[in-house]
PDB file of C-alpha atoms in Angstrom:
ATOM      1  CA  MET A   1      -0.438  -0.099   0.306  1.00 94.00           C
ATOM      2  CA  ARG A   2       1.859   2.661  -1.393  1.00 96.00           C
ATOM      3  CA  LEU A   3      -0.968   5.033  -2.523  1.00 98.00           C
ATOM      4  CA  VAL A   4      -4.237   5.432  -1.327  1.00 98.00           C
ATOM      5  CA  ALA A   5      -6.745   6.937  -3.193  1.00 98.00           C
ATOM      6  CA  SER A   6     -10.284   7.611  -2.141  1.00 98.00           C
ATOM      7  CA  ASP A   7     -13.846   9.440  -3.397  1.00 98.00           C
ATOM      8  CA  ILE A   8     -15.543  11.832  -0.783  1.00 97.00           C
ATOM      9  CA  ASP A   9     -19.158  12.060  -0.651  1.00 96.00           C
ATOM     10  CA  GLY A  10     -20.730   8.686   0.082  1.00 95.00           C
ATOM     11  CA  THR A  11     -17.292   7.020   0.909  1.00 97.00           C
ATOM     12  CA  ILE A  12     -15.660   8.981   3.720  1.00 97.00           C
ATOM     13  CA  LEU A  13     -18.053  12.177   3.743  1.00 96.00           C
ATOM     14  CA  GLY A  14     -21.808  11.547   5.132  1.00 92.00           C
ATOM     15  CA  HIS A  15     -24.670  13.767   4.012  1.00 87.00           C
ATOM     16  CA  ASP A  16     -23.978  16.084   7.186  1.00 90.00           C
ATOM     17  CA  GLY A  17     -21.022  16.874   5.710  1.00 91.00           C
ATOM     18  CA  LYS A  18     -18.730  15.464   8.398  1.00 95.00           C
ATOM     19  CA  ILE A  19     -15.807  12.948   7.984  1.00 96.00           C
ATOM     20  CA  SER A  20     -15.747  10.929  11.308  1.00 96.00           C
ATOM     21  CA  ASP A  21     -12.935  11.038  13.549  1.00 96.00           C
ATOM     22  CA  ARG A  22     -12.218   7.523  13.247  1.00 96.00           C
ATOM     23  CA  THR A  23     -11.586   8.300   9.632  1.00 97.00           C
ATOM     24  CA  VAL A  24      -9.136  10.962  10.068  1.00 96.00           C
ATOM     25  CA  ARG A  25      -7.369   9.082  12.308  1.00 96.00           C
ATOM     26  CA  ALA A  26      -6.784   6.493  10.026  1.00 96.00           C
ATOM     27  CA  PHE A  27      -6.094   8.964   6.987  1.00 96.00           C
ATOM     28  CA  HIS A  28      -3.177  10.925   9.351  1.00 95.00           C
ATOM     29  CA  ALA A  29      -1.756   7.163  10.359  1.00 95.00           C
ATOM     30  CA  CYS A  30      -1.649   6.727   6.381  1.00 96.00           C
ATOM     31  CA  ARG A  31       0.047   9.757   6.065  1.00 94.00           C
ATOM     32  CA  ASP A  32       2.665   9.328   8.783  1.00 94.00           C
ATOM     33  CA  ALA A  33       3.263   5.749   7.706  1.00 94.00           C
ATOM     34  CA  GLY A  34       5.065   7.275   4.604  1.00 95.00           C
ATOM     35  CA  VAL A  35       1.891   6.339   2.430  1.00 96.00           C
ATOM     36  CA  GLU A  36       0.558   8.859  -0.347  1.00 96.00           C
ATOM     37  CA  LEU A  37      -2.817  10.218  -0.127  1.00 97.00           C
ATOM     38  CA  VAL A  38      -5.358  11.311  -2.961  1.00 97.00           C
ATOM     39  CA  PHE A  39      -8.875  12.278  -2.941  1.00 98.00           C
ATOM     40  CA  VAL A  40     -10.924  11.458  -5.900  1.00 98.00           C
ATOM     41  CA  THR A  41     -14.009  12.937  -6.566  1.00 97.00           C
ATOM     42  CA  GLY A  42     -16.490  14.482  -8.839  1.00 96.00           C
ATOM     43  CA  ARG A  43     -16.683  17.646  -6.596  1.00 94.00           C
ATOM     44  CA  PRO A  44     -15.060  20.627  -8.525  1.00 93.00           C
ATOM     45  CA  PRO A  45     -12.402  22.285  -6.207  1.00 93.00           C
ATOM     46  CA  ARG A  46     -14.460  24.944  -4.909  1.00 89.00           C
ATOM     47  CA  TRP A  47     -16.504  22.244  -2.746  1.00 90.00           C
ATOM     48  CA  LEU A  48     -12.915  20.558  -1.242  1.00 93.00           C
ATOM     49  CA  HIS A  49     -13.158  22.555   2.152  1.00 92.00           C
ATOM     50  CA  PRO A  50     -14.255  19.220   3.927  1.00 92.00           C
ATOM     51  CA  LEU A  51     -10.954  17.950   3.186  1.00 94.00           C
ATOM     52  CA  GLN A  52      -8.982  20.914   4.372  1.00 93.00           C
ATOM     53  CA  ASP A  53     -10.973  21.720   7.781  1.00 93.00           C
ATOM     54  CA  GLN A  54     -11.283  18.066   8.659  1.00 94.00           C
ATOM     55  CA  LEU A  55      -8.430  16.146   7.351  1.00 94.00           C
ATOM     56  CA  GLY A  56      -6.200  19.306   7.240  1.00 92.00           C
ATOM     57  CA  HIS A  57      -5.080  17.923   3.524  1.00 92.00           C
ATOM     58  CA  THR A  58      -3.165  20.083   1.443  1.00 89.00           C
ATOM     59  CA  GLY A  59      -2.148  17.400  -1.582  1.00 90.00           C
ATOM     60  CA  THR A  60      -3.012  17.250  -4.697  1.00 94.00           C
ATOM     61  CA  VAL A  61      -7.080  16.530  -5.490  1.00 97.00           C
ATOM     62  CA  ILE A  62      -8.428  14.977  -8.940  1.00 98.00           C
ATOM     63  CA  CYS A  63     -11.561  16.679  -9.334  1.00 97.00           C
ATOM     64  CA  SER A  64     -14.562  16.373 -11.519  1.00 97.00           C
ATOM     65  CA  ASN A  65     -14.581  13.127 -12.275  1.00 98.00           C
ATOM     66  CA  GLY A  66     -10.923  13.244 -13.284  1.00 97.00           C
ATOM     67  CA  ALA A  67     -11.422  16.390 -15.566  1.00 97.00           C
ATOM     68  CA  VAL A  68      -9.073  18.512 -13.297  1.00 97.00           C
ATOM     69  CA  VAL A  69      -6.081  18.004 -11.388  1.00 98.00           C
ATOM     70  CA  TRP A  70      -6.137  20.709  -8.080  1.00 97.00           C
ATOM     71  CA  ASP A  71      -3.576  21.813  -6.044  1.00 95.00           C
ATOM     72  CA  LEU A  72      -5.254  22.389  -2.966  1.00 94.00           C
ATOM     73  CA  GLU A  73      -2.336  23.829  -1.070  1.00 92.00           C
ATOM     74  CA  ALA A  74      -1.536  26.263  -3.722  1.00 93.00           C
ATOM     75  CA  ASP A  75      -5.378  26.160  -4.593  1.00 92.00           C
ATOM     76  CA  LYS A  76      -4.477  26.513  -8.105  1.00 94.00           C
ATOM     77  CA  LEU A  77      -4.828  24.181 -11.505  1.00 96.00           C
ATOM     78  CA  VAL A  78      -2.275  21.773 -12.302  1.00 96.00           C
ATOM     79  CA  SER A  79      -4.308  20.468 -15.156  1.00 96.00           C
ATOM     80  CA  ALA A  80      -8.025  20.275 -16.848  1.00 97.00           C
ATOM     81  CA  ARG A  81      -9.261  18.319 -19.995  1.00 96.00           C
ATOM     82  CA  THR A  82     -12.610  20.179 -21.061  1.00 96.00           C
ATOM     83  CA  LEU A  83     -15.174  19.921 -23.022  1.00 95.00           C
ATOM     84  CA  THR A  84     -15.898  22.162 -26.003  1.00 92.00           C
ATOM     85  CA  LEU A  85     -18.339  24.551 -26.114  1.00 92.00           C
ATOM     86  CA  ASP A  86     -19.958  23.243 -29.516  1.00 92.00           C
ATOM     87  CA  ALA A  87     -19.813  19.622 -27.752  1.00 94.00           C
ATOM     88  CA  VAL A  88     -21.695  20.840 -24.898  1.00 95.00           C
ATOM     89  CA  LEU A  89     -24.614  22.249 -27.403  1.00 94.00           C
ATOM     90  CA  GLU A  90     -24.585  19.204 -29.277  1.00 96.00           C
ATOM     91  CA  VAL A  91     -24.945  17.411 -26.274  1.00 97.00           C
ATOM     92  CA  ARG A  92     -27.584  19.266 -24.770  1.00 96.00           C
ATOM     93  CA  ARG A  93     -29.319  18.831 -28.362  1.00 96.00           C
ATOM     94  CA  VAL A  94     -28.934  14.689 -28.556  1.00 98.00           C
ATOM     95  CA  ILE A  95     -30.633  14.378 -24.890  1.00 98.00           C
ATOM     96  CA  LYS A  96     -33.258  17.181 -25.353  1.00 97.00           C
ATOM     97  CA  ARG A  97     -34.393  14.709 -28.183  1.00 97.00           C
ATOM     98  CA  LEU A  98     -34.377  11.350 -25.836  1.00 97.00           C
ATOM     99  CA  ARG A  99     -35.552  13.231 -23.039  1.00 97.00           C
ATOM    100  CA  PRO A 100     -37.705  16.591 -23.464  1.00 97.00           C
ATOM    101  CA  ALA A 101     -38.148  17.479 -20.138  1.00 96.00           C
ATOM    102  CA  ALA A 102     -33.870  17.138 -19.533  1.00 97.00           C
ATOM    103  CA  LEU A 103     -32.489  20.569 -17.670  1.00 96.00           C
ATOM    104  CA  PHE A 104     -28.539  21.094 -17.832  1.00 96.00           C
ATOM    105  CA  ALA A 105     -25.956  22.878 -16.166  1.00 95.00           C
ATOM    106  CA  ALA A 106     -21.855  23.114 -16.888  1.00 95.00           C
ATOM    107  CA  GLU A 107     -19.164  23.469 -14.535  1.00 95.00           C
ATOM    108  CA  THR A 108     -16.541  25.291 -16.143  1.00 94.00           C
ATOM    109  CA  LEU A 109     -12.852  26.352 -14.922  1.00 91.00           C
ATOM    110  CA  GLY A 110     -14.506  29.886 -14.136  1.00 86.00           C
ATOM    111  CA  GLY A 111     -17.749  28.812 -12.518  1.00 87.00           C
ATOM    112  CA  PHE A 112     -21.108  27.127 -13.076  1.00 90.00           C
ATOM    113  CA  HIS A 113     -23.782  28.046 -15.367  1.00 92.00           C
ATOM    114  CA  LEU A 114     -27.150  26.490 -14.541  1.00 91.00           C
ATOM    115  CA  GLU A 115     -30.635  26.301 -16.917  1.00 92.00           C
ATOM    116  CA  PRO A 116     -33.688  27.593 -14.973  1.00 90.00           C
ATOM    117  CA  GLY A 117     -35.677  24.731 -13.484  1.00 87.00           C
ATOM    118  CA  PHE A 118     -32.182  23.064 -12.963  1.00 89.00           C
ATOM    119  CA  ILE A 119     -32.312  23.062  -9.355  1.00 81.00           C
ATOM    120  CA  GLU A 120     -36.027  21.990  -7.772  1.00 71.00           C
ATOM    121  CA  ASN A 121     -37.296  25.229  -5.445  1.00 58.00           C
ATOM    122  CA  GLY A 122     -33.907  26.553  -5.436  1.00 51.00           C
ATOM    123  CA  SER A 123     -32.984  24.034  -2.588  1.00 50.00           C
ATOM    124  CA  SER A 124     -29.233  23.992  -3.021  1.00 55.00           C
ATOM    125  CA  GLU A 125     -27.390  25.820  -0.712  1.00 58.00           C
ATOM    126  CA  LEU A 126     -24.129  24.603  -2.619  1.00 57.00           C
ATOM    127  CA  LEU A 127     -25.071  26.467  -5.791  1.00 61.00           C
ATOM    128  CA  SER A 128     -27.545  29.284  -4.108  1.00 60.00           C
ATOM    129  CA  GLU A 129     -24.809  31.749  -5.720  1.00 68.00           C
ATOM    130  CA  PHE A 130     -25.400  31.128  -8.972  1.00 74.00           C
ATOM    131  CA  THR A 131     -28.104  32.796 -11.156  1.00 79.00           C
ATOM    132  CA  PRO A 132     -30.438  30.053 -13.622  1.00 84.00           C
ATOM    133  CA  ALA A 133     -30.023  31.589 -17.501  1.00 85.00           C
ATOM    134  CA  PRO A 134     -30.239  29.597 -20.796  1.00 86.00           C
ATOM    135  CA  LEU A 135     -26.821  28.355 -21.602  1.00 88.00           C
ATOM    136  CA  ALA A 136     -26.545  29.810 -24.841  1.00 84.00           C
ATOM    137  CA  GLU A 137     -26.611  32.784 -23.075  1.00 85.00           C
ATOM    138  CA  THR A 138     -23.836  32.416 -20.591  1.00 87.00           C
ATOM    139  CA  LEU A 139     -21.843  30.101 -21.940  1.00 90.00           C
ATOM    140  CA  ALA A 140     -19.213  31.418 -23.950  1.00 87.00           C
ATOM    141  CA  ALA A 141     -16.599  30.291 -26.853  1.00 85.00           C
ATOM    142  CA  ASP A 142     -13.790  30.517 -24.606  1.00 86.00           C
ATOM    143  CA  ASP A 143     -15.371  28.341 -21.287  1.00 88.00           C
ATOM    144  CA  ALA A 144     -13.481  25.610 -20.499  1.00 90.00           C
ATOM    145  CA  VAL A 145     -16.364  23.424 -19.690  1.00 95.00           C
ATOM    146  CA  VAL A 146     -14.931  20.081 -17.229  1.00 96.00           C
ATOM    147  CA  LYS A 147     -18.079  18.661 -16.647  1.00 97.00           C
ATOM    148  CA  PHE A 148     -21.555  18.635 -18.275  1.00 97.00           C
ATOM    149  CA  LEU A 149     -24.794  17.864 -16.376  1.00 97.00           C
ATOM    150  CA  ALA A 150     -28.138  16.696 -17.313  1.00 97.00           C
ATOM    151  CA  ILE A 151     -31.054  16.271 -14.832  1.00 96.00           C
ATOM    152  CA  VAL A 152     -34.719  14.721 -15.252  1.00 96.00           C
ATOM    153  CA  ARG A 153     -37.424  14.499 -12.672  1.00 94.00           C
ATOM    154  CA  GLU A 154     -38.648  11.097 -13.683  1.00 93.00           C
ATOM    155  CA  GLY A 155     -36.963   7.513 -13.630  1.00 94.00           C
ATOM    156  CA  THR A 156     -33.484   6.386 -12.079  1.00 95.00           C
ATOM    157  CA  ALA A 157     -30.172   7.426 -12.788  1.00 96.00           C
ATOM    158  CA  ASP A 158     -29.244   3.736 -14.215  1.00 97.00           C
ATOM    159  CA  ASP A 159     -32.183   3.670 -17.007  1.00 96.00           C
ATOM    160  CA  PHE A 160     -31.090   7.908 -17.805  1.00 97.00           C
ATOM    161  CA  LEU A 161     -27.585   6.636 -18.472  1.00 97.00           C
ATOM    162  CA  ALA A 162     -28.716   3.381 -20.361  1.00 97.00           C
ATOM    163  CA  GLU A 163     -30.376   5.343 -22.544  1.00 97.00           C
ATOM    164  CA  VAL A 164     -28.007   8.599 -22.696  1.00 97.00           C
ATOM    165  CA  ALA A 165     -24.269   6.967 -22.964  1.00 97.00           C
ATOM    166  CA  PRO A 166     -24.432   5.259 -26.173  1.00 97.00           C
ATOM    167  CA  ALA A 167     -26.392   7.928 -27.851  1.00 97.00           C
ATOM    168  CA  VAL A 168     -23.433  10.479 -26.842  1.00 97.00           C
ATOM    169  CA  GLU A 169     -20.473   8.184 -26.446  1.00 96.00           C
ATOM    170  CA  HIS A 170     -18.956  10.244 -29.420  1.00 96.00           C
ATOM    171  CA  LEU A 171     -19.173  13.508 -28.139  1.00 97.00           C
ATOM    172  CA  ALA A 172     -18.717  12.535 -24.389  1.00 97.00           C
ATOM    173  CA  SER A 173     -18.267  10.132 -21.504  1.00 97.00           C
ATOM    174  CA  ALA A 174     -21.451   9.436 -19.230  1.00 97.00           C
ATOM    175  CA  THR A 175     -21.849   8.854 -15.691  1.00 98.00           C
ATOM    176  CA  HIS A 176     -23.722   9.211 -12.316  1.00 97.00           C
ATOM    177  CA  SER A 177     -23.349   9.666  -8.734  1.00 95.00           C
ATOM    178  CA  SER A 178     -25.932  11.159  -6.933  1.00 89.00           C
ATOM    179  CA  PRO A 179     -27.791   8.548  -5.284  1.00 86.00           C
ATOM    180  CA  GLY A 180     -31.945   9.249  -5.725  1.00 86.00           C
ATOM    181  CA  VAL A 181     -31.192  11.527  -8.257  1.00 92.00           C
ATOM    182  CA  SER A 182     -31.780  11.269 -12.161  1.00 95.00           C
ATOM    183  CA  MET A 183     -28.811  13.318 -13.213  1.00 96.00           C
ATOM    184  CA  LEU A 184     -25.923  12.617 -15.390  1.00 97.00           C
ATOM    185  CA  GLU A 185     -22.416  14.246 -15.513  1.00 98.00           C
ATOM    186  CA  LEU A 186     -20.733  13.804 -18.679  1.00 98.00           C
ATOM    187  CA  ALA A 187     -17.304  14.985 -19.572  1.00 97.00           C
ATOM    188  CA  LEU A 188     -14.390  14.830 -23.180  1.00 96.00           C
ATOM    189  CA  PRO A 189     -14.370  10.889 -24.106  1.00 96.00           C
ATOM    190  CA  GLY A 190     -12.290   8.741 -22.089  1.00 95.00           C
ATOM    191  CA  VAL A 191     -11.872  11.054 -19.507  1.00 97.00           C
ATOM    192  CA  ASN A 192     -12.524   9.223 -15.994  1.00 98.00           C
ATOM    193  CA  LYS A 193     -11.060   8.456 -12.654  1.00 98.00           C
ATOM    194  CA  ALA A 194      -9.045   5.922 -13.281  1.00 98.00           C
ATOM    195  CA  VAL A 195      -7.373   7.623 -16.021  1.00 98.00           C
ATOM    196  CA  THR A 196      -6.092  10.984 -14.334  1.00 98.00           C
ATOM    197  CA  LEU A 197      -5.383   8.262 -11.011  1.00 98.00           C
ATOM    198  CA  ALA A 198      -3.304   6.251 -13.254  1.00 98.00           C
ATOM    199  CA  GLU A 199      -1.376   8.883 -14.510  1.00 98.00           C
ATOM    200  CA  TYR A 200      -0.573  10.539 -11.238  1.00 98.00           C
ATOM    201  CA  ALA A 201       0.705   7.207  -9.719  1.00 98.00           C
ATOM    202  CA  ALA A 202       2.992   6.582 -12.405  1.00 98.00           C
ATOM    203  CA  ALA A 203       4.257  10.236 -11.797  1.00 97.00           C
ATOM    204  CA  LEU A 204       5.065   9.006  -8.118  1.00 97.00           C
ATOM    205  CA  GLY A 205       6.433   5.984  -9.659  1.00 98.00           C
ATOM    206  CA  ILE A 206       3.487   3.615  -8.233  1.00 98.00           C
ATOM    207  CA  GLY A 207       1.902   0.941 -10.094  1.00 97.00           C
ATOM    208  CA  ALA A 208      -1.599   0.040  -9.772  1.00 98.00           C
ATOM    209  CA  GLU A 209      -0.816  -3.084  -7.839  1.00 97.00           C
ATOM    210  CA  ASP A 210       0.312  -0.755  -4.983  1.00 97.00           C
ATOM    211  CA  VAL A 211      -2.973   1.628  -4.969  1.00 98.00           C
ATOM    212  CA  VAL A 212      -5.950   0.943  -2.673  1.00 98.00           C
ATOM    213  CA  ALA A 213      -9.072   2.655  -3.690  1.00 98.00           C
ATOM    214  CA  PHE A 214     -12.227   3.685  -2.256  1.00 98.00           C
ATOM    215  CA  GLY A 215     -15.421   4.552  -3.943  1.00 98.00           C
ATOM    216  CA  ASP A 216     -19.414   3.439  -3.883  1.00 97.00           C
ATOM    217  CA  MET A 217     -21.098   5.171  -7.069  1.00 97.00           C
ATOM    218  CA  PRO A 218     -20.482   4.630 -11.065  1.00 97.00           C
ATOM    219  CA  ASN A 219     -18.652   7.118 -11.273  1.00 98.00           C
ATOM    220  CA  ASP A 220     -15.505   5.189  -9.156  1.00 98.00           C
ATOM    221  CA  ILE A 221     -16.379   1.934 -11.609  1.00 98.00           C
ATOM    222  CA  GLU A 222     -13.181   2.606 -13.622  1.00 98.00           C
ATOM    223  CA  MET A 223     -11.402   4.006 -10.469  1.00 98.00           C
ATOM    224  CA  LEU A 224     -12.179   0.285  -8.729  1.00 98.00           C
ATOM    225  CA  ARG A 225     -11.261  -2.099 -11.477  1.00 97.00           C
ATOM    226  CA  TRP A 226      -8.147  -0.069 -12.217  1.00 98.00           C
ATOM    227  CA  ALA A 227      -6.892   0.062  -8.691  1.00 98.00           C
ATOM    228  CA  GLY A 228      -4.812  -3.009  -7.745  1.00 97.00           C
ATOM    229  CA  HIS A 229      -6.787  -2.958  -4.360  1.00 97.00           C
ATOM    230  CA  GLY A 230     -10.284  -1.504  -5.201  1.00 98.00           C
ATOM    231  CA  TYR A 231     -12.641  -1.349  -2.317  1.00 98.00           C
ATOM    232  CA  ALA A 232     -16.032  -0.702  -3.054  1.00 98.00           C
ATOM    233  CA  MET A 233     -18.531   0.640   0.063  1.00 98.00           C
ATOM    234  CA  ALA A 234     -20.869  -2.238   1.181  1.00 97.00           C
ATOM    235  CA  SER A 235     -23.542   0.750   1.061  1.00 96.00           C
ATOM    236  CA  GLY A 236     -22.742   1.609  -2.367  1.00 96.00           C
ATOM    237  CA  HIS A 237     -24.193   1.150  -5.766  1.00 96.00           C
ATOM    238  CA  PRO A 238     -24.374  -2.363  -7.255  1.00 96.00           C
ATOM    239  CA  GLU A 239     -22.260  -1.924 -10.058  1.00 95.00           C
ATOM    240  CA  ALA A 240     -20.088  -0.321  -7.990  1.00 97.00           C
ATOM    241  CA  ILE A 241     -19.907  -3.253  -5.544  1.00 97.00           C
ATOM    242  CA  ARG A 242     -19.769  -5.652  -8.900  1.00 95.00           C
ATOM    243  CA  ALA A 243     -16.705  -4.073 -10.603  1.00 94.00           C
ATOM    244  CA  ALA A 244     -14.555  -3.631  -7.139  1.00 94.00           C
ATOM    245  CA  GLY A 245     -12.559  -6.712  -6.302  1.00 82.00           C
ATOM    246  CA  GLN A 246     -13.204  -6.314  -2.460  1.00 95.00           C
ATOM    247  CA  GLN A 247     -15.550  -4.896  -0.437  1.00 97.00           C
ATOM    248  CA  ALA A 248     -15.081  -2.306   2.285  1.00 98.00           C
ATOM    249  CA  PRO A 249     -17.926  -2.342   5.549  1.00 97.00           C
ATOM    250  CA  HIS A 250     -20.997  -0.081   5.397  1.00 97.00           C
ATOM    251  CA  PHE A 251     -19.969   3.950   5.225  1.00 96.00           C
ATOM    252  CA  ASP A 252     -22.122   4.143   8.916  1.00 95.00           C
ATOM    253  CA  ASP A 253     -19.831   1.441   9.694  1.00 97.00           C
ATOM    254  CA  ASP A 254     -16.397   3.891   9.206  1.00 97.00           C
ATOM    255  CA  GLY A 255     -15.755   0.946   6.380  1.00 97.00           C
ATOM    256  CA  VAL A 256     -12.800   3.265   4.608  1.00 98.00           C
ATOM    257  CA  ALA A 257     -11.279   3.430   8.474  1.00 97.00           C
ATOM    258  CA  GLN A 258     -11.437  -0.342   9.062  1.00 97.00           C
ATOM    259  CA  VAL A 259      -9.801  -1.192   5.847  1.00 97.00           C
ATOM    260  CA  LEU A 260      -7.240   1.174   6.275  1.00 97.00           C
ATOM    261  CA  GLU A 261      -6.563  -0.045  10.055  1.00 96.00           C
ATOM    262  CA  SER A 262      -6.559  -3.107   9.092  1.00 95.00           C
ATOM    263  CA  ARG A 263      -3.821  -2.852   6.251  1.00 95.00           C
ATOM    264  CA  LEU A 264      -1.450  -0.702   8.527  1.00 94.00           C
ATOM    265  CA  ALA A 265      -1.908  -3.126  10.714  1.00 91.00           C
ATOM    266  CA  SER A 266      -0.451  -5.586   8.628  1.00 89.00           C
ATOM    267  CA  LEU A 267       2.275  -3.352   8.141  1.00 84.00           C
ATOM    268  CA  GLY A 268       2.988  -2.892  11.438  1.00 82.00           C
ATOM    269  CA  VAL A 269       1.397   0.400  12.088  1.00 78.00           C
ATOM    270  CA  GLN A 270      -1.119   0.984  14.864  1.00 78.00           C
ATOM    271  CA  ILE A 271      -3.723   3.532  15.380  1.00 77.00           C
ATOM    272  CA  SER A 272      -3.542   5.028  18.730  1.00 67.00           C
TER     273      SER A 272
END
């Protein structure tokens, strides 16, 4: 275990926005033992404060499902893979033909753009600072889109993904990660958490066989397959569980901490 790569939401962070004390201790013990830590998330850079505030993490974070690499300590962009405006608008047209009621938003390197109605009742505190407007009016040709979002109010995210992914695969890769919400996350074709994590690990001279990875949703599938030791949370999506070689206990039981404690103990490291 030379590198631990972990998803955030639903894996180490709960709906209450908290990382458990036990999980914090386990990550600190990894760091103290010389194990590299990298967090691999669907979140954009502006939503990484739990890592700083609760874990004191100051390293690299792979954001937006692999589209962005962010230096948390310097608070600056390291690299990004982006969609063109033409591709975004074409993806929107394709999805609209399939699901006329779909609504859209775009995460760019400079901010967030969302259509009216994308958020029901303006209920998202994290997005309340952004003013809804038609994307064709707010997105400029030079806007670098790292994640394009599509949401519908009926059906499941799995069904939505199965319908949309093959229709847009020439334009964008598609996945989903929000439990209970039929929302797709689209990125440049070929971009996912595994691709960027593999590059990050290779730059450190670390191979997949020495990587322990944790995740819980379909956007973690490629990462869990790539890592030599991929753990899906027992509380996770069935597809993530099937993709992973191993299973971590339920999130509510500090599953990530349990696995790390066991692996550290096998190395002779005890967590106080």
